[in-house]
CSV table of C-alpha atoms and ligand atoms in Angstrom, one decimal:
chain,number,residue,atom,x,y,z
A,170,UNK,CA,-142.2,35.4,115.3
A,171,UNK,CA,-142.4,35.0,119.1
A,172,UNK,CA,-140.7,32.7,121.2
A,173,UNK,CA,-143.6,31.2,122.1
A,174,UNK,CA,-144.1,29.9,118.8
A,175,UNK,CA,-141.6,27.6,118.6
A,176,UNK,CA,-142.2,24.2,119.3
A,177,UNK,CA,-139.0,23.4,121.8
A,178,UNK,CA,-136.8,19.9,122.1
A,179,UNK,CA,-139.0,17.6,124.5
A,180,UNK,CA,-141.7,17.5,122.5
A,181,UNK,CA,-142.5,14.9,119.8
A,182,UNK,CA,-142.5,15.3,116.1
A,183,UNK,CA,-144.7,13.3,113.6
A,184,UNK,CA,-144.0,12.2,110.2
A,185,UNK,CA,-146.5,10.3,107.6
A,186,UNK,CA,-144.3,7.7,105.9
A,187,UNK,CA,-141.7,5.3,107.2
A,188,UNK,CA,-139.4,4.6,104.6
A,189,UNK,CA,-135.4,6.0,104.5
A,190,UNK,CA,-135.9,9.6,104.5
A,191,UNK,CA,-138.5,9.4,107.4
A,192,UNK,CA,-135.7,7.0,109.1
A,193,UNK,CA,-132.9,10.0,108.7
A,194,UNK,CA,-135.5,12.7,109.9
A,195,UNK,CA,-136.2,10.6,113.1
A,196,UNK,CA,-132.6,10.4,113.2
A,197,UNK,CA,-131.8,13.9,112.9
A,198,UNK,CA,-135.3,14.9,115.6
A,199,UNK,CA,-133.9,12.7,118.2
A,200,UNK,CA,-130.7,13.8,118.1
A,201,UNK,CA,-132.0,17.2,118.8
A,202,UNK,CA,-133.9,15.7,121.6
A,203,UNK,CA,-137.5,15.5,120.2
A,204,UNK,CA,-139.4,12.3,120.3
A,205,UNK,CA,-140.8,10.9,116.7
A,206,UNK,CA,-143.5,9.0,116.0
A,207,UNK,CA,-144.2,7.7,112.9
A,208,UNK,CA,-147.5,6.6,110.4
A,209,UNK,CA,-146.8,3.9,108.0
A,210,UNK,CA,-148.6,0.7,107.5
A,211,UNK,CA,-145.0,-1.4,107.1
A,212,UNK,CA,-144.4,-3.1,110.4
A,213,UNK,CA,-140.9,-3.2,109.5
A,214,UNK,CA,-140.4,0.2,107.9
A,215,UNK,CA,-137.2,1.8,108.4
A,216,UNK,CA,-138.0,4.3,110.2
A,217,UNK,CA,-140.5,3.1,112.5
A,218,UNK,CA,-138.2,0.7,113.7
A,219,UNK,CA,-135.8,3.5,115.0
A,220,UNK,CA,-138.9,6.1,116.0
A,221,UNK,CA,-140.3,6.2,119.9
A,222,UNK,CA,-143.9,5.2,118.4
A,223,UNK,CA,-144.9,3.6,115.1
A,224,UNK,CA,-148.0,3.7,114.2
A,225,UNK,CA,-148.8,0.8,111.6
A,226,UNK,CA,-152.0,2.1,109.7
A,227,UNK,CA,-153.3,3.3,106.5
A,228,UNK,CA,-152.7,7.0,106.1
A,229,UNK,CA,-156.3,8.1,105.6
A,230,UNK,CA,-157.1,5.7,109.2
A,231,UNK,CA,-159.2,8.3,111.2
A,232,UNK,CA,-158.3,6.4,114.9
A,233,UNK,CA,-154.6,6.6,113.9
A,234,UNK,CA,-154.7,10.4,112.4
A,235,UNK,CA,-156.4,10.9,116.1
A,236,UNK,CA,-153.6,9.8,118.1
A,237,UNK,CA,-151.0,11.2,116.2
A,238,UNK,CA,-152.6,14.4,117.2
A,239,UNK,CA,-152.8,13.7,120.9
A,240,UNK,CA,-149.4,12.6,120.8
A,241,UNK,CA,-147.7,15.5,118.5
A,242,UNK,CA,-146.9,18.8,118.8
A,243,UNK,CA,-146.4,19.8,114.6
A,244,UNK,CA,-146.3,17.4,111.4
A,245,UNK,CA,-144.0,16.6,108.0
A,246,UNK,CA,-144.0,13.9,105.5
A,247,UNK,CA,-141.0,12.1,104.1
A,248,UNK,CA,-143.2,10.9,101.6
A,249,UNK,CA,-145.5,13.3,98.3
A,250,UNK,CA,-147.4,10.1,98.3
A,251,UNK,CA,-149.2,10.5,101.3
A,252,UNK,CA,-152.8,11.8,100.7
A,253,UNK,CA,-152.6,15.6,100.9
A,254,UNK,CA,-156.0,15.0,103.1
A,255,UNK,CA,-154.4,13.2,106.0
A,256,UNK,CA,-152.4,16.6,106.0
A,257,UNK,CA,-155.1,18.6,105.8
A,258,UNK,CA,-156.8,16.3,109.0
A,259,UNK,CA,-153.9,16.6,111.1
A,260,UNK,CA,-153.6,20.9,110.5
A,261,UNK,CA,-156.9,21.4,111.8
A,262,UNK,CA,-155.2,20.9,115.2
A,263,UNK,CA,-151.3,21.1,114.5
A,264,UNK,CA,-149.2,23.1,112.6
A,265,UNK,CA,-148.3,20.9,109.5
A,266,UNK,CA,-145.3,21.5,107.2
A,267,UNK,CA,-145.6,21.2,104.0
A,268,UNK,CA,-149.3,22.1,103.8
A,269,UNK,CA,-151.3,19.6,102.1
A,270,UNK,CA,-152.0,22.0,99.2
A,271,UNK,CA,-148.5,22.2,98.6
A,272,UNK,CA,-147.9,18.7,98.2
A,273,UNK,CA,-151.0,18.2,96.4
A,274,UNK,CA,-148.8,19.9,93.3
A,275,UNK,CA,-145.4,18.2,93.9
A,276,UNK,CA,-148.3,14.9,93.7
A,277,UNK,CA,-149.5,15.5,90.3
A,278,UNK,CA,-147.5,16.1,87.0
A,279,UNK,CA,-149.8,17.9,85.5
A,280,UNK,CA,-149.9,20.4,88.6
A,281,UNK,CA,-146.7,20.6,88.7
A,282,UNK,CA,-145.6,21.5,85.3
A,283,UNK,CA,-148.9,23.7,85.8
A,284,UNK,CA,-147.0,25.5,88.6
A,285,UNK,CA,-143.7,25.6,86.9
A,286,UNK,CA,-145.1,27.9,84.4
A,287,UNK,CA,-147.2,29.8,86.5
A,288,UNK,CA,-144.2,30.8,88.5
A,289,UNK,CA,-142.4,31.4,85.1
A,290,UNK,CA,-139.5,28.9,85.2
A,291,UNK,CA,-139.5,27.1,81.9
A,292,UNK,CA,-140.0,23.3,82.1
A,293,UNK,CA,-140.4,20.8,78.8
A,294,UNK,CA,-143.1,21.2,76.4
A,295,UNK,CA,-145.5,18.5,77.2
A,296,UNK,CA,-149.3,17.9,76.7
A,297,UNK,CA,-151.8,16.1,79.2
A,298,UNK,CA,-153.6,12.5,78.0
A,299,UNK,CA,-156.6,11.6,79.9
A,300,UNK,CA,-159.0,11.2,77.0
A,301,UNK,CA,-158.2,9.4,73.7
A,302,UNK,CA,-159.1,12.8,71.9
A,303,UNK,CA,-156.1,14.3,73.7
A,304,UNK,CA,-154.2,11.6,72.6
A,305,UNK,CA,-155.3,12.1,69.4
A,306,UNK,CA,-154.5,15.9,69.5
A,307,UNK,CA,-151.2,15.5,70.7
A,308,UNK,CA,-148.4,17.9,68.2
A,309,UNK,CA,-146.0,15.9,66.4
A,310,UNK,CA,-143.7,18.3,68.6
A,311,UNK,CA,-143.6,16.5,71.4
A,312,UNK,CA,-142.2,13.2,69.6
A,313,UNK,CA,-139.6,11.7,70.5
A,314,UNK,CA,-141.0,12.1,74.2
A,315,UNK,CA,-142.0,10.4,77.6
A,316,UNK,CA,-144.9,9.2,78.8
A,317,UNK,CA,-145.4,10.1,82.6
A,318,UNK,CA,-148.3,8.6,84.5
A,319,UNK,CA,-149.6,12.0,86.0
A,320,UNK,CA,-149.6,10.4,89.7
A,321,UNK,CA,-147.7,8.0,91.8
A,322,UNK,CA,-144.5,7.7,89.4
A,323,UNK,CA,-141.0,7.6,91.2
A,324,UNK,CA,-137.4,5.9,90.7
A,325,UNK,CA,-138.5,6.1,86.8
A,326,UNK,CA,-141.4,3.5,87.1
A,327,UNK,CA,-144.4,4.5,85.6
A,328,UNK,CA,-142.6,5.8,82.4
A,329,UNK,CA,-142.7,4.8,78.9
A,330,UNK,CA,-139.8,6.5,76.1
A,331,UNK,CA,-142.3,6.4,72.6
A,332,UNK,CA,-140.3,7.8,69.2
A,333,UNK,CA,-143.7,7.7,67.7
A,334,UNK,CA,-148.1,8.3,67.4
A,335,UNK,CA,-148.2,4.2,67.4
A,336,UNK,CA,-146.0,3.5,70.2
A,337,UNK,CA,-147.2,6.6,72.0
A,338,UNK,CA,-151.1,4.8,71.7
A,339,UNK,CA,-149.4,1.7,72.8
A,340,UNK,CA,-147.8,3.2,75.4
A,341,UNK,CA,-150.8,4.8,76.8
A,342,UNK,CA,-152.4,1.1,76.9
A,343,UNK,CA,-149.6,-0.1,78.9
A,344,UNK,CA,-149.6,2.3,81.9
A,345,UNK,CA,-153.9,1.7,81.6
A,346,UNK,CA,-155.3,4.4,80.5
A,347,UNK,CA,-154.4,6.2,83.4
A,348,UNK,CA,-153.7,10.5,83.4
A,349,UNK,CA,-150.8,10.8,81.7
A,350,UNK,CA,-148.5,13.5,81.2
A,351,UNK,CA,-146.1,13.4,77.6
A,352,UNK,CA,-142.7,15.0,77.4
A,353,UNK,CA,-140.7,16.1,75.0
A,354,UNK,CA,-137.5,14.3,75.5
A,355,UNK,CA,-135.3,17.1,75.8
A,356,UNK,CA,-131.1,17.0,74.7
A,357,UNK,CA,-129.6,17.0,78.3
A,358,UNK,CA,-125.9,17.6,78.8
A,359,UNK,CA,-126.6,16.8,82.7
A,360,UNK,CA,-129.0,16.9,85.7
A,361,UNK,CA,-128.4,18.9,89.1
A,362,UNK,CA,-131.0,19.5,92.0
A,363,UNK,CA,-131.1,21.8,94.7
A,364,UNK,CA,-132.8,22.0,98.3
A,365,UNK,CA,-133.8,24.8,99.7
A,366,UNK,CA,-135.4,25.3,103.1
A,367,UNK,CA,-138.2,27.8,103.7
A,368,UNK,CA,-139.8,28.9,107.0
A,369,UNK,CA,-143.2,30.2,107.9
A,370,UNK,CA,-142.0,34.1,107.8
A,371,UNK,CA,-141.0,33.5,104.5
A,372,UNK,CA,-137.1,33.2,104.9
A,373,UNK,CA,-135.4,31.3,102.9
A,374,UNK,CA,-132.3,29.3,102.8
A,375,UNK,CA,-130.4,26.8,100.2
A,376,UNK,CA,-127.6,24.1,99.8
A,377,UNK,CA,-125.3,23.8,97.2
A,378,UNK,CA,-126.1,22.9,93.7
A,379,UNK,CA,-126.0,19.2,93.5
A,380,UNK,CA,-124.8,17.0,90.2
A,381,UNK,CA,-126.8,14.2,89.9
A,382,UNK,CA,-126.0,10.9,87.4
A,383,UNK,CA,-129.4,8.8,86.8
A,384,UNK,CA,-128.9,5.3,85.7
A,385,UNK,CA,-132.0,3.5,84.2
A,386,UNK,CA,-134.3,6.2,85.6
A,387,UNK,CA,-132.7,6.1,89.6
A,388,UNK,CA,-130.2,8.8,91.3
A,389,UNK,CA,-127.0,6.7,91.3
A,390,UNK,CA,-124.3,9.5,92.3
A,391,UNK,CA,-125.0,12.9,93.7
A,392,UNK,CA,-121.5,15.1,93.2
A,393,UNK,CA,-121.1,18.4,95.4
A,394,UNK,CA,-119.6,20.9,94.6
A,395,UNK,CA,-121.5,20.5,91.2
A,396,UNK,CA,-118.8,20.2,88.3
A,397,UNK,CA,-119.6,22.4,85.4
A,398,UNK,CA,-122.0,24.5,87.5
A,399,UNK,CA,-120.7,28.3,87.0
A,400,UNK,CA,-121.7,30.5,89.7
A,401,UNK,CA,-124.3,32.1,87.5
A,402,UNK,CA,-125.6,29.0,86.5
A,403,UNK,CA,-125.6,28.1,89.9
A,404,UNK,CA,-127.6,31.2,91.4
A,405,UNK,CA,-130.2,30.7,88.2
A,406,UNK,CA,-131.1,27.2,89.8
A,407,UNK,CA,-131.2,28.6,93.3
A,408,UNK,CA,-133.2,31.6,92.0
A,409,UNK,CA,-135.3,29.4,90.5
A,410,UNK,CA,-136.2,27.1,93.4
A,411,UNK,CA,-136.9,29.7,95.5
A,412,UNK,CA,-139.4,31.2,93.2
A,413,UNK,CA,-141.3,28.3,92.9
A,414,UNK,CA,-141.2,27.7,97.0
A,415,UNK,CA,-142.2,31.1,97.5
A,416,UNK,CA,-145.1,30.9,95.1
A,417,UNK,CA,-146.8,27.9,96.4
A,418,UNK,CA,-146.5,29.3,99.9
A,419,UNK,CA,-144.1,26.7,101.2
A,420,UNK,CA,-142.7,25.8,104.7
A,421,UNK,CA,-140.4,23.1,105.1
A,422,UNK,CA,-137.4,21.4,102.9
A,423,UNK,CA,-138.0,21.5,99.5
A,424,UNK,CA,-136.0,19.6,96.3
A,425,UNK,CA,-136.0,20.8,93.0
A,426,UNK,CA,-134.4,18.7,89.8
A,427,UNK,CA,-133.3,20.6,86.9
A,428,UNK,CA,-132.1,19.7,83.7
A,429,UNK,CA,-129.6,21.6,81.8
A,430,UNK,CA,-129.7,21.5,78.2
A,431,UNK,CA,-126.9,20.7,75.3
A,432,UNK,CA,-127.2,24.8,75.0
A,433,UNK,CA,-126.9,25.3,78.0
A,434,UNK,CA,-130.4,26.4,79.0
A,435,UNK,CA,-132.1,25.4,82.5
A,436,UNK,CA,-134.9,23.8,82.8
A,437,UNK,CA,-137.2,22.6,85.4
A,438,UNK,CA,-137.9,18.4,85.6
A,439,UNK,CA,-139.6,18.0,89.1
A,440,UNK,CA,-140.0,19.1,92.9
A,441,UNK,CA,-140.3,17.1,95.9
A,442,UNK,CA,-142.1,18.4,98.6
A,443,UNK,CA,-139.4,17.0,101.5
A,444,UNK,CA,-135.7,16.2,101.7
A,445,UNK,CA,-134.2,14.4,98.4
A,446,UNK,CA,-131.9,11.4,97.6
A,447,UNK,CA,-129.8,14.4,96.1
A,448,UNK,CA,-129.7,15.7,99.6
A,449,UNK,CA,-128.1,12.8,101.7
A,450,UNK,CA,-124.3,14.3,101.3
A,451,UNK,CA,-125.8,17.1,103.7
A,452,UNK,CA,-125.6,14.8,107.0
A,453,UNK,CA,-121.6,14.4,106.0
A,454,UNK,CA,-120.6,17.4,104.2
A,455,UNK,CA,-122.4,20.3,105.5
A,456,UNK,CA,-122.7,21.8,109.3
A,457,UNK,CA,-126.5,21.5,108.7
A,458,UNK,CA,-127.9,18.5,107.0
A,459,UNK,CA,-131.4,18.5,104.9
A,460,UNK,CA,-133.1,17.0,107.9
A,461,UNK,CA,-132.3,18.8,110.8
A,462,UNK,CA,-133.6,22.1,107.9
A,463,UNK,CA,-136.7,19.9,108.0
A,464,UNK,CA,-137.0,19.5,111.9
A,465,UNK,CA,-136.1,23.3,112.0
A,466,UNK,CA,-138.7,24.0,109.4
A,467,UNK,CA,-141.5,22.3,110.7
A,468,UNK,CA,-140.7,23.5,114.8
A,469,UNK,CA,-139.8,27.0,113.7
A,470,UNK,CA,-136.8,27.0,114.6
A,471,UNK,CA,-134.6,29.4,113.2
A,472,UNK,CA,-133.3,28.4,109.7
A,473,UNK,CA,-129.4,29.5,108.8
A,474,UNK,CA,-127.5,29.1,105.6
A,475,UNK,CA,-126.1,26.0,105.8
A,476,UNK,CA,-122.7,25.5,104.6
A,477,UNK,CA,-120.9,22.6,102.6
A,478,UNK,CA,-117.4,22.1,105.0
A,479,UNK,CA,-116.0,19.4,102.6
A,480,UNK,CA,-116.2,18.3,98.7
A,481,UNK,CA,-118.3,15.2,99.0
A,482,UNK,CA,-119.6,12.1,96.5
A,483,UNK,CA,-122.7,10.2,97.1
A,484,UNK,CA,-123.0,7.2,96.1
A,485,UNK,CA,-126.5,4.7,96.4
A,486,UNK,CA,-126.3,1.2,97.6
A,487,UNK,CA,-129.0,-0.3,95.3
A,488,UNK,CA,-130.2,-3.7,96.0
A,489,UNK,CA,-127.7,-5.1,93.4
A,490,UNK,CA,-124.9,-4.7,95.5
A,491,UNK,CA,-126.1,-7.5,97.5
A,492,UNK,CA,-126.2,-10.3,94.5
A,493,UNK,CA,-123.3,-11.5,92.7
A,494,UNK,CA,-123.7,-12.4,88.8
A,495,UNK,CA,-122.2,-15.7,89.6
A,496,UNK,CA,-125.0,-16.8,92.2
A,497,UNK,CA,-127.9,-14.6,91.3
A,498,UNK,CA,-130.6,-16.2,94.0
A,499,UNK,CA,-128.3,-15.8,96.9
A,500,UNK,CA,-128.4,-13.0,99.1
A,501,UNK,CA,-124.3,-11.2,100.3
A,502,UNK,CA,-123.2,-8.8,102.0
A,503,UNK,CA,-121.4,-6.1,100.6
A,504,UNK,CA,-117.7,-5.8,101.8
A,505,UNK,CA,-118.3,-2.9,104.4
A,506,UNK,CA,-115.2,-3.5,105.6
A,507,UNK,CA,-113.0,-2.9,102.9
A,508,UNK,CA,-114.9,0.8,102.0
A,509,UNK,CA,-114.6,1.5,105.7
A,510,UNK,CA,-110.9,1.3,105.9
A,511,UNK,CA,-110.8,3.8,103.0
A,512,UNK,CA,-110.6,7.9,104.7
A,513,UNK,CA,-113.9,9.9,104.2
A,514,UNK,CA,-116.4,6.8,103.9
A,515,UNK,CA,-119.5,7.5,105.9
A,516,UNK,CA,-121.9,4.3,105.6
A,517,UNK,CA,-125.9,4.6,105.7
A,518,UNK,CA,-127.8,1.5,105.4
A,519,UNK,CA,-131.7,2.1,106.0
A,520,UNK,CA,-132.6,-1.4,108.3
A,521,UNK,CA,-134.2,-3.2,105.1
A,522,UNK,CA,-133.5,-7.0,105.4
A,523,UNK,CA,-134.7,-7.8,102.0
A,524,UNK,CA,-132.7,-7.1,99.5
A,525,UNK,CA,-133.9,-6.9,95.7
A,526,UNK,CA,-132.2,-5.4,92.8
A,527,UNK,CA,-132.9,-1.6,92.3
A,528,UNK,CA,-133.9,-1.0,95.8
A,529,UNK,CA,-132.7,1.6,97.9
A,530,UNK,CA,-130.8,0.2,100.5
A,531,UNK,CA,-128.7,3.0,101.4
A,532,UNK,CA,-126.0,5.3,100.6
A,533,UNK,CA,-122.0,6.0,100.9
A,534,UNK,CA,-121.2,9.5,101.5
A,535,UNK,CA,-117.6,10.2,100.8
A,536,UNK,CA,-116.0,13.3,101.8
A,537,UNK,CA,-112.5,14.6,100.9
A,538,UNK,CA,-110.1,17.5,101.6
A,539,UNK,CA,-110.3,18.6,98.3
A,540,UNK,CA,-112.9,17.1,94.9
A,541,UNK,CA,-110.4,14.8,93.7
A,542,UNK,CA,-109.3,13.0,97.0
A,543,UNK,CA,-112.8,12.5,97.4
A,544,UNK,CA,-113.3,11.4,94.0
A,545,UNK,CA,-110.5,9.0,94.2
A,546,UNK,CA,-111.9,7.4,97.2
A,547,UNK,CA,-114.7,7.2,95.6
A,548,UNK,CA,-113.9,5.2,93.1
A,549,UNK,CA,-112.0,3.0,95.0
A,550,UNK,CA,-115.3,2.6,96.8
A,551,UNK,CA,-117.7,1.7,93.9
A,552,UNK,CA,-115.0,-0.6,92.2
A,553,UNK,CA,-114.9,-2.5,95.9
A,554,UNK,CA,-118.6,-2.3,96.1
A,555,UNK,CA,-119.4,-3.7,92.2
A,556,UNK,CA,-120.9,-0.2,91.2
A,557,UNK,CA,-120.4,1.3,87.6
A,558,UNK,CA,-117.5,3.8,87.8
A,559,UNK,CA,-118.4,6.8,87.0
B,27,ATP,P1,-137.7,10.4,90.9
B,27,ATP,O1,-137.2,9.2,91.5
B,27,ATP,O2,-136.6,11.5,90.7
B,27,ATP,O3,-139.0,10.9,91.5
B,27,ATP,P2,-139.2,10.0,88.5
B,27,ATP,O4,-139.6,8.6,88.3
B,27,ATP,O5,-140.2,11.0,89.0
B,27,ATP,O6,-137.9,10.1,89.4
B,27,ATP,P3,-138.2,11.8,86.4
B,27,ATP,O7,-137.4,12.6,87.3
B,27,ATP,O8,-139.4,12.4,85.8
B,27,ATP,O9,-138.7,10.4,87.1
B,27,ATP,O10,-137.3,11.2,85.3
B,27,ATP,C1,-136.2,10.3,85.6
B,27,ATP,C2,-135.1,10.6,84.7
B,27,ATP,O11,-135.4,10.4,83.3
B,27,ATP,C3,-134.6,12.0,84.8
B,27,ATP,O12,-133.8,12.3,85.9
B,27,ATP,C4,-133.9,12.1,83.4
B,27,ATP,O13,-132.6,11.5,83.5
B,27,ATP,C5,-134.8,11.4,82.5
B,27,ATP,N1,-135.8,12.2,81.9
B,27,ATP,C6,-137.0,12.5,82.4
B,27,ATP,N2,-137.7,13.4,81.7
B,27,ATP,C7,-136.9,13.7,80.6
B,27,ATP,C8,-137.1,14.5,79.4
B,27,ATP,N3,-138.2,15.2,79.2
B,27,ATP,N4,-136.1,14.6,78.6
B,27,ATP,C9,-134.9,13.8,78.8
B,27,ATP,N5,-134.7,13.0,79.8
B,27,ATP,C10,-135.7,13.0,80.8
B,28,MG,MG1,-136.8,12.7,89.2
């Protein structure tokens, strides 16, 4: 790589979607002295209310993909939503990372899993429904399972648990018909992710294992170092990632959820194609967070092995937080104050006003000395907060 290829502070970086992670990339550009600008429709989107130019129009808008061009020097997403054609538009004139082929997989279960066993990491036996002679077809196997719509799923919506043929068929009416993927329900003993960073010559570079506990389908505490993560166990799940970022030819941050089984087995769930909820401890706890890897990434910058300085918890502030079971209809705030005077807190909120239950409002990071300090705090944090201990 030359010098001349790397796209320098000063200029300004472009990212398709506005929501939190877009918000903590503009963050995390600026503060490297780029200038951002962002596409999303949502006038009040969270990160185009922080970004030098927001540009409020449909992805696919051929005047706004335009301007974004005259205005930016390279591209990313925050978001595996966006159409993998406004990518393609935008690399015809700047360098774009992820490609838009790339995140056409991450878009699509059925890619996906496609991918995952192409690349030989071993994922859960499932079967594709798009006709009703698939669903017909489907093995006996794959009951108890889930039914994943194929696209456009996230946070657990767009899933269906089905212990049998009838409610699989019922199920499959419910979520319309649509492309659906079904999933063996596998015997998990616990979840972890990783993120891994990979750059245009093909280097590669990861962040520590992440524990992740899901409550009705959503990320509700991310736990680093992982506990009951062995260090083989731990370079499986790196190896793992890697392989499957190096197969599809990938540039940029990259997020890969694993499952580990009752016996101990790994096994792949799903890949985002940009920095992950699991990832947010990274701004707190490590000397390079998952979005400066992405403005690195995407500039061609140099990418380095980031390292985690301090044993961290994250925990999400979910919509919830801001209702109280005694007045259900009226909107609080959360006792900042009180989780601020405790050492270690480190307070994201994402600049969304509205408040409704299971909605990412943002996250405490909580870094310690050592894993219990951290933990205790913690605690103490949720238990002022209202959120289930852990
Ligand atoms: P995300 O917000 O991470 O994109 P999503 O809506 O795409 O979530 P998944 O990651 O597919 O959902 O599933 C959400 C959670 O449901 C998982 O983290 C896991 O706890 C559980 N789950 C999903 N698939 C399986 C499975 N095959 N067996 C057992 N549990 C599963
Ligand atoms: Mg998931």
């Amino acid at each position: 790589m030359t010098t001349r290829d790397v796209i320098l502070p000063g200029a300004t970086l472009g990212v398709l979607g506005g929501g939190q992670l877009g918000r903590m990339f503009v963050h995390a550009a600026q503060s490297m002295g780029y200038a951002t600008a962002v596409l999303d429709p949502d006038p009040a989107s969270p990160a185009g209310l922080v970004s030098h130019h927001h540009l409020k129009a449909d992805y696919l808008d051929a005047a706004a993909l335009a301007e974004l061009a005259k205005l930016c020097a390279a591209f990313t997403t925050e978001f595996e939503n966006v159409p993998a054609q406004a990518l393609d538009a935008l690399a015809i004139t700047r360098p774009v990372a992820p490609a838009g082929a790339a995140v056409l997989v991450c878009q699509d279960r059925a890619l996906e899993k496609a991918h995952f066993v192409a690349s030989g990491v071993p994922c859960a036996p499932h079967a594709l429904i798009e006709t009703p002679e698939q669903l017909a077809a489907i093995s006996d196997d794959l009951l108890p399972g889930i039914l994943k719509t194929a696209r456009l799923g996230y946070d657990g919506k767009g899933q269906v648990r089905v212990k049998t043929r009838a409610e699989l068929a019922q199920a499959w009416d419910e979520l319309k018909r649509v492309p659906c993927l079904l999933e063996k329900m596998l015997p998990l003993d616990f979840e972890v992710s990783v993120i891994v960073a990979r750059g245009r010559d093909g280097q590669i570079v990861h962040f520590p294992v992440q524990h992740n506990l899901h409550r009705d389908g959503i990320l509700a505490v991310t736990t680093v170092p992982a506990p009951g993560v062995s260090e083989a166990l731990s370079k499986q799940v790196i190896n793992a990632a890697q392989t499957l970022a190096a197969s599809l030819n990938y540039v940029g941050v990259l997020c890969v959820e694993f499952f580990i089984l009752q016996d101990g087995s790994l096994v792949a769930n799903e890949m985002a194609p940009r920095p992950h909820n699991s990832g947010h401890h990274t701004i707190d706890a490590c000397d390079v967070s998952q979005f400066e890897m992405q403005v690195r990434a995407m500039t061609r910058l140099p990418l380095v092995a980031p390292q985690l300085h301090s044993p961290c918890f994250m925990l999400n502030l979910l919509g919830d937080l801001w209702f109280d079971d005694a007045a259900p209809t009226v909107q609080r705030e959360p006792d900042w104050a009180a989780v601020l005077a405790l050492p270690g807190t480190h307070l994201h909120l994402y600049g969304k006003t509205d408040a409704r239950r299971a909605r990412k409002m943002g996250h405490l990071t909580v870094t310690g000395a050592t894993a219990d300090l951290a933990r205790d705090v913690a605690l103490k944090s949720a238990a002022i907060l209202g959120i289930e201990s852990f």
